[in-house]
Short mmCIF file of C-alpha atoms and ligand atoms in Angstrom, two decimals:
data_model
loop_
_atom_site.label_atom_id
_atom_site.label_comp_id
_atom_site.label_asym_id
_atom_site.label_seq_id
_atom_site.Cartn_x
_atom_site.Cartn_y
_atom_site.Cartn_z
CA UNK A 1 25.06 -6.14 19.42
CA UNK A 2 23.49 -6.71 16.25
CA UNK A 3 23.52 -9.23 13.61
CA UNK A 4 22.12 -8.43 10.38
CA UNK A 5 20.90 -11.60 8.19
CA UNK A 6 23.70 -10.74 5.41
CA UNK A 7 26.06 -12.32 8.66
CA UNK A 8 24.55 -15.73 8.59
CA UNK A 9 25.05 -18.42 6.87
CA UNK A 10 22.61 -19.11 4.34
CA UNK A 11 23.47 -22.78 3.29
CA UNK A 12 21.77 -23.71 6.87
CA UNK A 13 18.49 -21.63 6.20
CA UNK A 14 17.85 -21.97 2.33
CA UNK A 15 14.34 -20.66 2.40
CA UNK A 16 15.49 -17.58 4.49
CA UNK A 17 13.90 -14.68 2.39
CA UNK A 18 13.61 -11.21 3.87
CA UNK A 19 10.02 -10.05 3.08
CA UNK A 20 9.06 -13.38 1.65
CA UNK A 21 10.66 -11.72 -1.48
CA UNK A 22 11.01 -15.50 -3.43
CA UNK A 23 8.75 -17.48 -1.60
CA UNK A 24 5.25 -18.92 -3.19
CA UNK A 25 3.09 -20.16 0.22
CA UNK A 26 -0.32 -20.44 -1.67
CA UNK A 27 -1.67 -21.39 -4.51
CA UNK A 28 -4.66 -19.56 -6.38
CA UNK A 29 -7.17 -19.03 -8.88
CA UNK A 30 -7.93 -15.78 -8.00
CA UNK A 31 -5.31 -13.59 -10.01
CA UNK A 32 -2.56 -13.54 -11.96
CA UNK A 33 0.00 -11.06 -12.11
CA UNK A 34 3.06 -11.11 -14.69
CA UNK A 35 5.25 -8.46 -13.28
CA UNK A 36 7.62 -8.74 -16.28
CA UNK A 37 4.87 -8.05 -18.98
CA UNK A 38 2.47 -5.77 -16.72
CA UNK A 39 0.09 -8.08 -16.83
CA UNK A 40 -3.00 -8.63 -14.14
CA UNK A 41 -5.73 -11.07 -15.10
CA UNK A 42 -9.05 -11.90 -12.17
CA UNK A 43 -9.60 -15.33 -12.57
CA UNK A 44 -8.14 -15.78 -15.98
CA UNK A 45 -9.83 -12.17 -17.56
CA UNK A 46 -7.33 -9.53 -18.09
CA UNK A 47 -8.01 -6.09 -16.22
CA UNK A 48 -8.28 -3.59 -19.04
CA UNK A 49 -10.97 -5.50 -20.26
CA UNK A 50 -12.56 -5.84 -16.89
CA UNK A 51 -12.25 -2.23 -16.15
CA UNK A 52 -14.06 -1.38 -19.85
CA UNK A 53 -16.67 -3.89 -19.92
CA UNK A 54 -17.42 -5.24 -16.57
CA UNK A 55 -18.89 -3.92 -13.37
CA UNK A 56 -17.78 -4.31 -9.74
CA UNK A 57 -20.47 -6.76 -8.56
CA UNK A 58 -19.84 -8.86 -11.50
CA UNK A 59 -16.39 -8.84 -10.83
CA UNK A 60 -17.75 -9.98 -7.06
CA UNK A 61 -19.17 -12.06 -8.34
CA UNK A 62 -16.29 -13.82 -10.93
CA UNK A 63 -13.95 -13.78 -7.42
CA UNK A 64 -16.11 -15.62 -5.31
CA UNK A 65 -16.96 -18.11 -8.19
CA UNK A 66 -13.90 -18.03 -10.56
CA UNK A 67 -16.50 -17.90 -13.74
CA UNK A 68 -18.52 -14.88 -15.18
CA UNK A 69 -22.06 -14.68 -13.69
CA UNK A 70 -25.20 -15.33 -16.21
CA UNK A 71 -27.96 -12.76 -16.14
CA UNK A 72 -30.18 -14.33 -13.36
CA UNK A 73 -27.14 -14.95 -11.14
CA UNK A 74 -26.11 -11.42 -11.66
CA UNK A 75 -29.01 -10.04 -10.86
CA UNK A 76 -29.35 -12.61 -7.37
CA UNK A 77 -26.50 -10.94 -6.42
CA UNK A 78 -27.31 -7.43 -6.98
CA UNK A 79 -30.22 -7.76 -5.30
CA UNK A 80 -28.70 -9.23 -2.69
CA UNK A 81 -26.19 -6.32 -2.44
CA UNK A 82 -28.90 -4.08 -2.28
CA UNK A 83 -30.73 -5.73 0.53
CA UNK A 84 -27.60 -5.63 2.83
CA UNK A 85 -26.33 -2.08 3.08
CA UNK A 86 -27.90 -0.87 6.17
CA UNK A 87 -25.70 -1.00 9.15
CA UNK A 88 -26.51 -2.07 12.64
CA UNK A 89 -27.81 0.98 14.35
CA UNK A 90 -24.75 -0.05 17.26
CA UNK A 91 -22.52 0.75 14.37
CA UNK A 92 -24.26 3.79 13.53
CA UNK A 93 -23.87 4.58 17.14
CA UNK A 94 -20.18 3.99 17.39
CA UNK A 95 -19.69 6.20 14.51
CA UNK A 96 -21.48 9.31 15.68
CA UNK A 97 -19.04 8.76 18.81
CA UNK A 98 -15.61 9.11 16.89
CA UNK A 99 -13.88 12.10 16.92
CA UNK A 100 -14.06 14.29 13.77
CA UNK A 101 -10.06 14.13 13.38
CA UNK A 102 -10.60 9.91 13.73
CA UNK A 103 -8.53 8.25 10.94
CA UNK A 104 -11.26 7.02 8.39
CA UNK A 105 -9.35 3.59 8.33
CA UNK A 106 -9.09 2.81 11.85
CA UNK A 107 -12.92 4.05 11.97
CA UNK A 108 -13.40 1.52 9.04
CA UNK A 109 -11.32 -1.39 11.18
CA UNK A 110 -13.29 -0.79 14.50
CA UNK A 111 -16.79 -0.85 12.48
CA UNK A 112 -15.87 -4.02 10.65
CA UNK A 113 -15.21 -5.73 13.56
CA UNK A 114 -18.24 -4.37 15.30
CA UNK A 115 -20.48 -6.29 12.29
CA UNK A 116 -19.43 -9.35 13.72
CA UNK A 117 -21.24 -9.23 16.72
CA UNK A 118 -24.60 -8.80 15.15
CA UNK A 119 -24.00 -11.18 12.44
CA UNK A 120 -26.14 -14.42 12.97
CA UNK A 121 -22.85 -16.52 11.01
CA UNK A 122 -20.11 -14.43 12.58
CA UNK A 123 -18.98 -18.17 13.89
CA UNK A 124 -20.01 -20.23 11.31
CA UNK A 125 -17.15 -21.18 8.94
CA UNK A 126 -18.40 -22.92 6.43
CA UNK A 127 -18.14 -22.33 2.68
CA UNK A 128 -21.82 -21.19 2.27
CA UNK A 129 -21.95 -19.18 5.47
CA UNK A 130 -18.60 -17.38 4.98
CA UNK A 131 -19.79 -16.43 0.96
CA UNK A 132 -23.08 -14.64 2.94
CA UNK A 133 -21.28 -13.22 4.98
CA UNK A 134 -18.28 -11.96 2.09
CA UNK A 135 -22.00 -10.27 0.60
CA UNK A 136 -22.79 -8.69 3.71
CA UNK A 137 -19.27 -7.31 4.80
CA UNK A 138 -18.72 -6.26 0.77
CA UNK A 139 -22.80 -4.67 1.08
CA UNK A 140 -21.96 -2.65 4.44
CA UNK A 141 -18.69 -1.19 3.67
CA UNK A 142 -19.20 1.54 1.74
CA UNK A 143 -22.26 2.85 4.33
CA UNK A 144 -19.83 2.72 7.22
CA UNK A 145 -17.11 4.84 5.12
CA UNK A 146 -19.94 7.74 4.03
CA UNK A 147 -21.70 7.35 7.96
CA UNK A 148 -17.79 8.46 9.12
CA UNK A 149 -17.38 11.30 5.94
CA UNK A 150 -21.25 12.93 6.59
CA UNK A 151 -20.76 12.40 11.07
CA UNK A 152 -17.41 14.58 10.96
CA UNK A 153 -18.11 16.64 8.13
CA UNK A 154 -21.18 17.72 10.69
CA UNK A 155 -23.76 16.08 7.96
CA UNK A 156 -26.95 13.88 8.08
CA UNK A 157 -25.63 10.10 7.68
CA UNK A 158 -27.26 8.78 4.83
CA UNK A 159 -29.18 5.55 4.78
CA UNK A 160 -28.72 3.64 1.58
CA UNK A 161 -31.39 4.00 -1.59
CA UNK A 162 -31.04 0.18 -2.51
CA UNK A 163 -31.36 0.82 -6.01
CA UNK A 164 -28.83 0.51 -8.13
CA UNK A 165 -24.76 0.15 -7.91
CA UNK A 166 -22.34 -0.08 -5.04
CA UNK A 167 -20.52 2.84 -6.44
CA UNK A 168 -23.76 4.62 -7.32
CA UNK A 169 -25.07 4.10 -3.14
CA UNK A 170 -21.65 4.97 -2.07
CA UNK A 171 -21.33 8.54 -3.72
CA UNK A 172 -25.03 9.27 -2.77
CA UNK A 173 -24.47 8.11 0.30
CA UNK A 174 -21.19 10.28 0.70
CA UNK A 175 -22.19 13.44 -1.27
CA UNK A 176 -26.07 13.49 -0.49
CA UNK A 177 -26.87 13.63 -3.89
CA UNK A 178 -27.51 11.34 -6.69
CA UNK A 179 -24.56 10.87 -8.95
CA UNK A 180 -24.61 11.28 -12.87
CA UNK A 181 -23.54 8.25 -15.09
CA UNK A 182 -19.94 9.40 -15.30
CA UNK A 183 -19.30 9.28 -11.62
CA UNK A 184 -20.70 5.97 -11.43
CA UNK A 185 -18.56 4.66 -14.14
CA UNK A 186 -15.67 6.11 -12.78
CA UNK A 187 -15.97 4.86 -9.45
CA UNK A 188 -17.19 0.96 -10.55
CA UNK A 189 -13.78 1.27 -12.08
CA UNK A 190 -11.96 2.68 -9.30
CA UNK A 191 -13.96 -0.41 -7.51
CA UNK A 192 -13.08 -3.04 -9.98
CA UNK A 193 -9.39 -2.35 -10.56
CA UNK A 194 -8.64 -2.25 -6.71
CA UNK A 195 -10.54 -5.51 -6.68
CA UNK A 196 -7.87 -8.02 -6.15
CA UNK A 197 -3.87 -8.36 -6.51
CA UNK A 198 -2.50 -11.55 -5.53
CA UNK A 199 -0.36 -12.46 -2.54
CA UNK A 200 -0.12 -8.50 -1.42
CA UNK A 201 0.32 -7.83 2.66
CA UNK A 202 -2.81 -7.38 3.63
CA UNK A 203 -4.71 -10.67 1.62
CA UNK A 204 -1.64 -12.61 3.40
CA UNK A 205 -3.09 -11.26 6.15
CA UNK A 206 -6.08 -12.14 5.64
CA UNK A 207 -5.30 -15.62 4.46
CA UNK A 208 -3.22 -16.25 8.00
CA UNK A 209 -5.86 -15.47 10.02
CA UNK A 210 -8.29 -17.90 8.12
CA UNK A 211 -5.86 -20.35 8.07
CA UNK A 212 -5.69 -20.44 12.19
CA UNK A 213 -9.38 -21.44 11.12
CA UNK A 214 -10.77 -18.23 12.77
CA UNK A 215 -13.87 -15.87 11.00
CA UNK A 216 -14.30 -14.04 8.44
CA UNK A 217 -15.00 -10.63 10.10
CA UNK A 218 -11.36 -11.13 12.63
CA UNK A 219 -10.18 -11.83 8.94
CA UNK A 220 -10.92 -8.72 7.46
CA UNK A 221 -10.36 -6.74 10.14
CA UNK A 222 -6.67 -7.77 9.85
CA UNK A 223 -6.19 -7.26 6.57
CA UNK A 224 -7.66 -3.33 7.01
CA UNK A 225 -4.82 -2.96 9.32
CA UNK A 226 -2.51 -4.28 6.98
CA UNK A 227 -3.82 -2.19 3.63
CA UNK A 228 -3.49 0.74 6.03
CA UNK A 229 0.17 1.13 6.01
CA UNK A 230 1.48 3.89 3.57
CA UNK A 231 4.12 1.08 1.66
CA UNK A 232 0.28 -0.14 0.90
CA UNK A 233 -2.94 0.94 0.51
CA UNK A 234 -2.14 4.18 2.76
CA UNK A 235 -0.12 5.17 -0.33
CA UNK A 236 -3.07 6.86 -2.50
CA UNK A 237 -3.57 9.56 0.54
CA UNK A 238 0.39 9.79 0.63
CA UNK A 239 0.62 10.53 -3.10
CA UNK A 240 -2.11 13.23 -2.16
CA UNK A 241 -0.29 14.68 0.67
CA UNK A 242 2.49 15.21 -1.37
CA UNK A 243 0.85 16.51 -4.68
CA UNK A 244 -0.71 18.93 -2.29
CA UNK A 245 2.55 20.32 -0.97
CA UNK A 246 3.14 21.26 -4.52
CA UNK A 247 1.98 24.83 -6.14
CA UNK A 248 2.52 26.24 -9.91
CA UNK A 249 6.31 27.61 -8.80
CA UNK A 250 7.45 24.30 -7.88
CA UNK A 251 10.40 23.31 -9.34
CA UNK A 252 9.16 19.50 -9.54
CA UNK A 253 12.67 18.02 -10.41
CA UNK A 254 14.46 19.41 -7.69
CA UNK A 255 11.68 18.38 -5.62
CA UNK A 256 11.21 14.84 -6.24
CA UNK A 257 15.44 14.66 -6.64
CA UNK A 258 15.93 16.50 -2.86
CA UNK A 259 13.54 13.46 -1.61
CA UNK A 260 15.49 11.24 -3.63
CA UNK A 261 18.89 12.25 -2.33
CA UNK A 262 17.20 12.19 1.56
CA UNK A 263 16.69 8.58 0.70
CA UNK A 264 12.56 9.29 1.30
CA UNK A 265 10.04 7.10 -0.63
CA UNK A 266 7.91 8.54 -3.66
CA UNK A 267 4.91 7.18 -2.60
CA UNK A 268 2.59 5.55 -5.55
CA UNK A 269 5.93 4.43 -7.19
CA UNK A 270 7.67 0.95 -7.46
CA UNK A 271 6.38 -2.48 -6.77
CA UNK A 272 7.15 -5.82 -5.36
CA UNK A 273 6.38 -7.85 -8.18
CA UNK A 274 6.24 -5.54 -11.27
CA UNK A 275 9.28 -4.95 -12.70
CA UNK A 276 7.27 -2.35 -15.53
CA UNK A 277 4.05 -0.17 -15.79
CA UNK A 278 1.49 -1.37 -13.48
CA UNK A 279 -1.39 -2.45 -16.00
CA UNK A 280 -3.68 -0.35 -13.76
CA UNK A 281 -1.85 2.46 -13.60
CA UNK A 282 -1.94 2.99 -16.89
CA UNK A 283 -5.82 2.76 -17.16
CA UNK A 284 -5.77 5.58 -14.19
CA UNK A 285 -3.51 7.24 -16.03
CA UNK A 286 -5.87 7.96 -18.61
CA UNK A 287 -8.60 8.90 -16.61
CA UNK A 288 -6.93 11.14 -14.66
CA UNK A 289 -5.82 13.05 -17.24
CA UNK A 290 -9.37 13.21 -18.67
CA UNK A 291 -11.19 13.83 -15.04
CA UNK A 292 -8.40 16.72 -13.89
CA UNK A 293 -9.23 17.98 -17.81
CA UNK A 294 -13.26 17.64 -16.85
CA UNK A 295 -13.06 19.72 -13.84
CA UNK A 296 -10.28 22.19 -14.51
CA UNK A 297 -7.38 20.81 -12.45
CA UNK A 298 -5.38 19.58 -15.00
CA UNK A 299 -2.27 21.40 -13.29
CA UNK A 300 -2.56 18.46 -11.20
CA UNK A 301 -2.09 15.71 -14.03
CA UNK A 302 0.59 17.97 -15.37
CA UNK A 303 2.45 17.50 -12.08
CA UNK A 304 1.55 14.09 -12.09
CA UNK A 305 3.46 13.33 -15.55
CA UNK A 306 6.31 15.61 -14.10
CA UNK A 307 7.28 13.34 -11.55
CA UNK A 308 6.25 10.62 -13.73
CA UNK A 309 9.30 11.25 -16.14
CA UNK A 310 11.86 12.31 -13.30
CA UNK A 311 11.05 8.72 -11.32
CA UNK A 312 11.71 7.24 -14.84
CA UNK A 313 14.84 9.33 -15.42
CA UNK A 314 16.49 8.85 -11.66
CA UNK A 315 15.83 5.85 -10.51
CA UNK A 316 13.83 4.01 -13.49
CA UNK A 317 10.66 3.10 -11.26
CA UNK A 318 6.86 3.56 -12.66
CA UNK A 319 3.82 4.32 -11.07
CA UNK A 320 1.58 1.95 -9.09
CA UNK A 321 -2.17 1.55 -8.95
CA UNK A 322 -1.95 4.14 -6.05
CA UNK A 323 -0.27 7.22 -7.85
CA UNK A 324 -3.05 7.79 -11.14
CA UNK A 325 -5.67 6.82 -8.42
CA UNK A 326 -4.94 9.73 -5.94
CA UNK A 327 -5.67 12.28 -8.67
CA UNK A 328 -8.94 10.37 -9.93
CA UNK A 329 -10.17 10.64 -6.18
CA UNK A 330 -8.98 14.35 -6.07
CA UNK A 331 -11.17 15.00 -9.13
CA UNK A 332 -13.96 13.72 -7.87
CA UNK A 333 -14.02 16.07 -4.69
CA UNK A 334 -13.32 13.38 -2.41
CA UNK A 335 -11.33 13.76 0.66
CA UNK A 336 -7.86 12.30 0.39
CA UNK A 337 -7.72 10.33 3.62
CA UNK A 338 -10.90 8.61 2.93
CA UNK A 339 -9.05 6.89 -0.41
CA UNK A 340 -7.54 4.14 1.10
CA UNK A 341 -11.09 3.17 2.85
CA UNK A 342 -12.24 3.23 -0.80
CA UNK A 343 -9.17 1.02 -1.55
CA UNK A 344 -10.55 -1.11 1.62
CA UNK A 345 -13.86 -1.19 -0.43
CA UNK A 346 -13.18 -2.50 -3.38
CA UNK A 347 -10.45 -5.13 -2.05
CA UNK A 348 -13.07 -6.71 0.25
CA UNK A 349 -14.13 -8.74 -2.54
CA UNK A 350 -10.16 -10.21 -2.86
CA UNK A 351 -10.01 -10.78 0.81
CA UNK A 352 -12.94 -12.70 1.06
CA UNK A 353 -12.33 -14.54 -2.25
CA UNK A 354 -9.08 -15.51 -0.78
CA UNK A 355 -10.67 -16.76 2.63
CA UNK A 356 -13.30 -18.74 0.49
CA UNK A 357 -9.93 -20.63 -1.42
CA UNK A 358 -8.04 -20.63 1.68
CA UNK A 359 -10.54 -22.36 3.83
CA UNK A 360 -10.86 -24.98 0.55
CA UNK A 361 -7.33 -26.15 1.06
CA UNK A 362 -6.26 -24.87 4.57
CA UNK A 363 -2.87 -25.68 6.49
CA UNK A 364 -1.84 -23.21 8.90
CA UNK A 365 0.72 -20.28 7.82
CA UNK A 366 3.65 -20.44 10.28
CA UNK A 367 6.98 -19.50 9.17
CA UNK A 368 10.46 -19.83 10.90
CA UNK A 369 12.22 -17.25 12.95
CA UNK A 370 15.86 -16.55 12.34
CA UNK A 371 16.74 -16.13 16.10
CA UNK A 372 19.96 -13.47 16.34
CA UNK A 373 20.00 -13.12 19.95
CA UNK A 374 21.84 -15.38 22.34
CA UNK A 375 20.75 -18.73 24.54
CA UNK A 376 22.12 -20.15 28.13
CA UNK A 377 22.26 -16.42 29.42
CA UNK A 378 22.16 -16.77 33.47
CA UNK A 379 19.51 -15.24 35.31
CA UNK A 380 20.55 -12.25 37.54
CA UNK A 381 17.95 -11.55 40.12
CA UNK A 382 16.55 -7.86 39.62
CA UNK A 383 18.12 -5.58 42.68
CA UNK A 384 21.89 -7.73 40.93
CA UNK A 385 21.24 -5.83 37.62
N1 CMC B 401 10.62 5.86 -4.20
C1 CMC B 401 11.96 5.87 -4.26
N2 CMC B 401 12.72 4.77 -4.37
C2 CMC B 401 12.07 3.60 -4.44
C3 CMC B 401 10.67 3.51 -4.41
C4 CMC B 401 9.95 4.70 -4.28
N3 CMC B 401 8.61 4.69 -4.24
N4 CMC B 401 10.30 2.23 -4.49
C5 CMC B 401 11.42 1.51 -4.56
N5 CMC B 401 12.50 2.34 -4.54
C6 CMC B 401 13.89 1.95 -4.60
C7 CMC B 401 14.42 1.64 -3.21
O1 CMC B 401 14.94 2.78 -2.58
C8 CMC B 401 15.48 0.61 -3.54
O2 CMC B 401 16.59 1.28 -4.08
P1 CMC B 401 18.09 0.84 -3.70
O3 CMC B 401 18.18 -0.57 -4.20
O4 CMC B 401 18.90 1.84 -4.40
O5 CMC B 401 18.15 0.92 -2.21
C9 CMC B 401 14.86 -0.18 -4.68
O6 CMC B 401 13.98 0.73 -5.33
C10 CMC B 401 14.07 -1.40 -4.21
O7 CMC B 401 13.09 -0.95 -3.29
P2 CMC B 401 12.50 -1.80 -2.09
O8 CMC B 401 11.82 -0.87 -1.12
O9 CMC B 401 13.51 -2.74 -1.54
O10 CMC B 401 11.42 -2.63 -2.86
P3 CMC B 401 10.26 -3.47 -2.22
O11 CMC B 401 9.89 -4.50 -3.19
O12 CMC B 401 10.58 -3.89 -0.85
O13 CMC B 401 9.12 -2.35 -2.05
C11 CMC B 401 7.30 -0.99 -2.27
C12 CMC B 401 7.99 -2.22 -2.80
C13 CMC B 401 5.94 -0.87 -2.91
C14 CMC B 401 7.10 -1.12 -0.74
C15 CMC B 401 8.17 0.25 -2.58
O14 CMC B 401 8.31 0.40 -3.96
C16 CMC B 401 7.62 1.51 -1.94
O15 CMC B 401 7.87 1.77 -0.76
N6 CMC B 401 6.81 2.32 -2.70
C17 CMC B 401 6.18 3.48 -2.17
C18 CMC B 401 4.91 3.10 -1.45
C19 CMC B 401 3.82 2.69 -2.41
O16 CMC B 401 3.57 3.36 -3.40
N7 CMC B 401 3.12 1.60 -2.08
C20 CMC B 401 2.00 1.10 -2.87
C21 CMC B 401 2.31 -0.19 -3.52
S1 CMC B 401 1.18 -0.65 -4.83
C22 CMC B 401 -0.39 -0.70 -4.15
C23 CMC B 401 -0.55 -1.72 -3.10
O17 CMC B 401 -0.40 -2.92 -3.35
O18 CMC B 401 -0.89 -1.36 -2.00
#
C-alpha cells in the first residue's frame, strides 16, 4: 500500500513541503536571486556586470569576503592561487589508475576527498583555517579535472605554469597549449557565472554537512555528488547528449514535442526559483551564438534557438544557465562530460563561501519525516514468514 502526501492531512504538518519548495532554512549574504525579474546579484553586484567587468578570483574573492577586493588584496590572492595548484603526487597517482571510461565527476569526487588527507587543516574548523583551505580546494580543482582529461585521453598530465588565471592554467593544463585572450575571457566567464546560486541542492548539501560541524573537504565532496545529478549540474552534458543526437534533417519540433508527449525532461530548461529567463542564460546566449559563429558551428546555435522557441511555445519554460553553456563548452573543443566538472569548478567558490557563513551562525539541518508506513506490526520469526 501506498500513501501519497496529497492523502494526509496537512493542517497537522503545516511546514510539510515536498522538495523544500516554500521553505527558507538559511539566511545569506552570498546571493540573491529574484526569480520573478531574472535577477541574480553575488553579494549585492548584479551578474551581467560581474560577468563583463570582473574576473573569477575577484569574484573568489567578493564570496569569501562579501566586499570587492582592493588591488593588493587581489593580487594576495592571486598569488596565492597560483602557489596552490599542484596536486599531491597520491592524487596524481590515483588518477593515472582510473579507467579511461571513469566518469570525470566521480573522478573529481574521489580526488577531492583524497586532498583531505594531505591537507595539514583537513580537521581544523575554524574560520581562518577553513578560508585556506576554500584557496587550496578552489587552486587544485581545475589540475585534478585536466590530470583525468590528458590520463584517458592517453596524454602527458600537465603540471600547472603558475602564472596567470585559473581559467588561463586550466585550458593549458587541459589542451597543452597556451590559450589566446579570447579563451581566457570566455572561460573566466564560464567560471564567474557558475560561481554561486543560492540555496541550490548541492550548496544545501554542502551547508548540512558543515552544519553537523564536520570539514570542509567531506563538505565538498558532498556537494560534487549532489551537482552531479542531471536535474543539476549533470544537465550541461545532458543538453550535449541531446544536441548531439540531432543532424541538419532533424525535424526539431517534432523532436522536442515526441519528448514532450513521452513526458521526458528537456534538459537545460525550467527552474526552481525562476519563473522567467535565467539572467545567465541570456549572457550564454550571446556568446554562444558568437563562439558557434567563431568556429563554424553555428548549426548548433541555430538548433539551440529552435528548441528555444518550441519550449516557449509548448510548455512556456526558458532556458537555464546549463542549456547556452553546453554549446559555449562545445565551441571550445571541450569534451561534453567534463562540463559539469567545470560547473564543479567554478561553484567551489559558492560552496565554500556558504561553509564560511554557515559555520558563522551554525544550528544543525534536520528536518522531519512524514512517516507513511505503519507502527505496532508483530514480529513473525523468519522460517513463520
Ligand atoms: N522539460 C519539460 N518539462 C519541464 C521541464 C523541462 N526541462 N522543467 C519543468 N517542466 C515541467 C514539468 O513537467 C512540470 O509540468 P506539469 O506541471 O505539467 O507536470 C512543470 O514544468 C514543473 O516542473 P517540476 O519538475 O515540478 O519543477 P521543479 O521546480 O521541481 O524542477 C528542474 C526544476 C530544474 C528540476 C526542472 O525544471 C528540470 O528537471 N529541468 C531539466 C534539468 C535541468 O536543466 N536542470 C538544471 C537546472 S539549472 C542549473 C542548476 O542549478 O544546476
Amino acid at each position: 500500500m501506498s500513501t501519497s502526501t496529497q492523502d494526509i492531512d496537512l493542517t497537522k504538518y503545516p511546514h510539510l513541503d515536498k522538495g523544500l519548495e516554500g521553505i527558507v532554512a538559511f539566511s545569506s549574504r552570498k546571493s540573491y536571486i529574484d526569480g520573478t525579474k531574472g535577477e541574480l546579484y553575488y553579494a549585492g553586484y548584479d551578474i551581467d556586470s560581474l560577468a563583463r567587468n570582473s574576473t573569477f578570483e575577484e569574484v573568489c574573492f567578493l564570496l569569501w569576503h562579501e566586499r570587492l577586493p582592493n588591488k593588493a588584496e587581489l593580487e594576495d590572492l592571486n598569488e596565492k592561487l597560483r602557489a596552490e595548484r599542484d596536486v599531491p603526487q597520491g592524487v596524481i597517482d590515483y588518477i593515472q589508475t582510473t579507467r579511461n571510461d571513469s566518469e570525470p565527476m566521480a573522478v573529481l569526487r574521489t580526488a577531492t576527498s583524497m586532498l583531505a588527507d594531505e591537507d595539514p587543516e583537513s580537521r581544523d574548523t575554524s574560520a581562518e583555517a577553513t578560508l585556506r583551505k576554500s584557496i587550496r580546494l578552489t587552486a587544485k580543482m581545475p589540475t585534478i579535472i585536466a590530470a583525468f582529461d590528458r590520463k584517458r585521453n592517453g596524454k602527458k598530465i600537465l603540471s600547472p605554469l603558475k602564472k596567470k588565471s585559473i581559467a588561463y592554467d586550466f585550458l593549458y593544463m587541459l589542451n597543452g597549449e597556451e590559450p589566446g585572450e579570447n579563451a581566457e575571457r570566455t572561460m573566466d566567464v564560464l567560471l564567474i557565472t557558475h560561481a554561486e546560486h543560492g540555496m541550490n541542492a548541492s550548496t544545501f548539501t554542502c551547508r548540512s554537512i558543515c552544519a553537523t560541524l564536520s570539514d570542509l573537504h567531506s563538505a565538498v565532496t558532498g556537494a560534487i555528488g549532489s551537482l552531479k545529478g542531471p536535474l543539476h549540474g549533470g544537465a550541461n552534458t545532458a543538453v550535449m547528449n541531446m544536441l548531439k543526437e540531432l543532424d541538419k534533417d532533424t525535424d526539431i519540433v517534432a523532436f522536442i514535442k515526441g519528448k514532450l508527449e513521452r513526458k521526458e525532461k528537456i534538459m537545460g530548461f525550467g527552474h526552481r526559483v525562476y519563473k522567467t529567463y535565467d539572467p545567465r542564460a541570456k549572457f550564454l546566449r550571446t556568446m554562444s551564438e558568437d563562439l558557434a559563429r567563431e568556429v563554424n558551428m553555428e548549426y548548433l546555435y541555430e538548433w539551440s534557438e529552435a528548441i528555444v522557441k518550441v519550449m516557449k511555445d509548448e510548455k512556456n519554460i526558458d532556458p537555464n544557465v546549463d542549456f547556452f553553456s553546453a554549446t559555449v563548452y562545445y565551441s571550445m573543443g571541450i569534451e561534453p562530460d567534463l562540463y559539469t566538472t567545470i560547473f564543479a569548478m567554478a561553484r567551489i567558490s559558492g560552496w565554500t563561501a556558504h561553509y564560511l557563513e554557515q559555520l558563522d551562525n551554525n544550528r544543525l539541518i534536520r528536518p522531519r519525516l512524514l512517516y507513511l508506513g505503519e507502527t505496532k506490526l508483530d514480529y513473525t520469526p523468519i522460517d513463520q514468514r
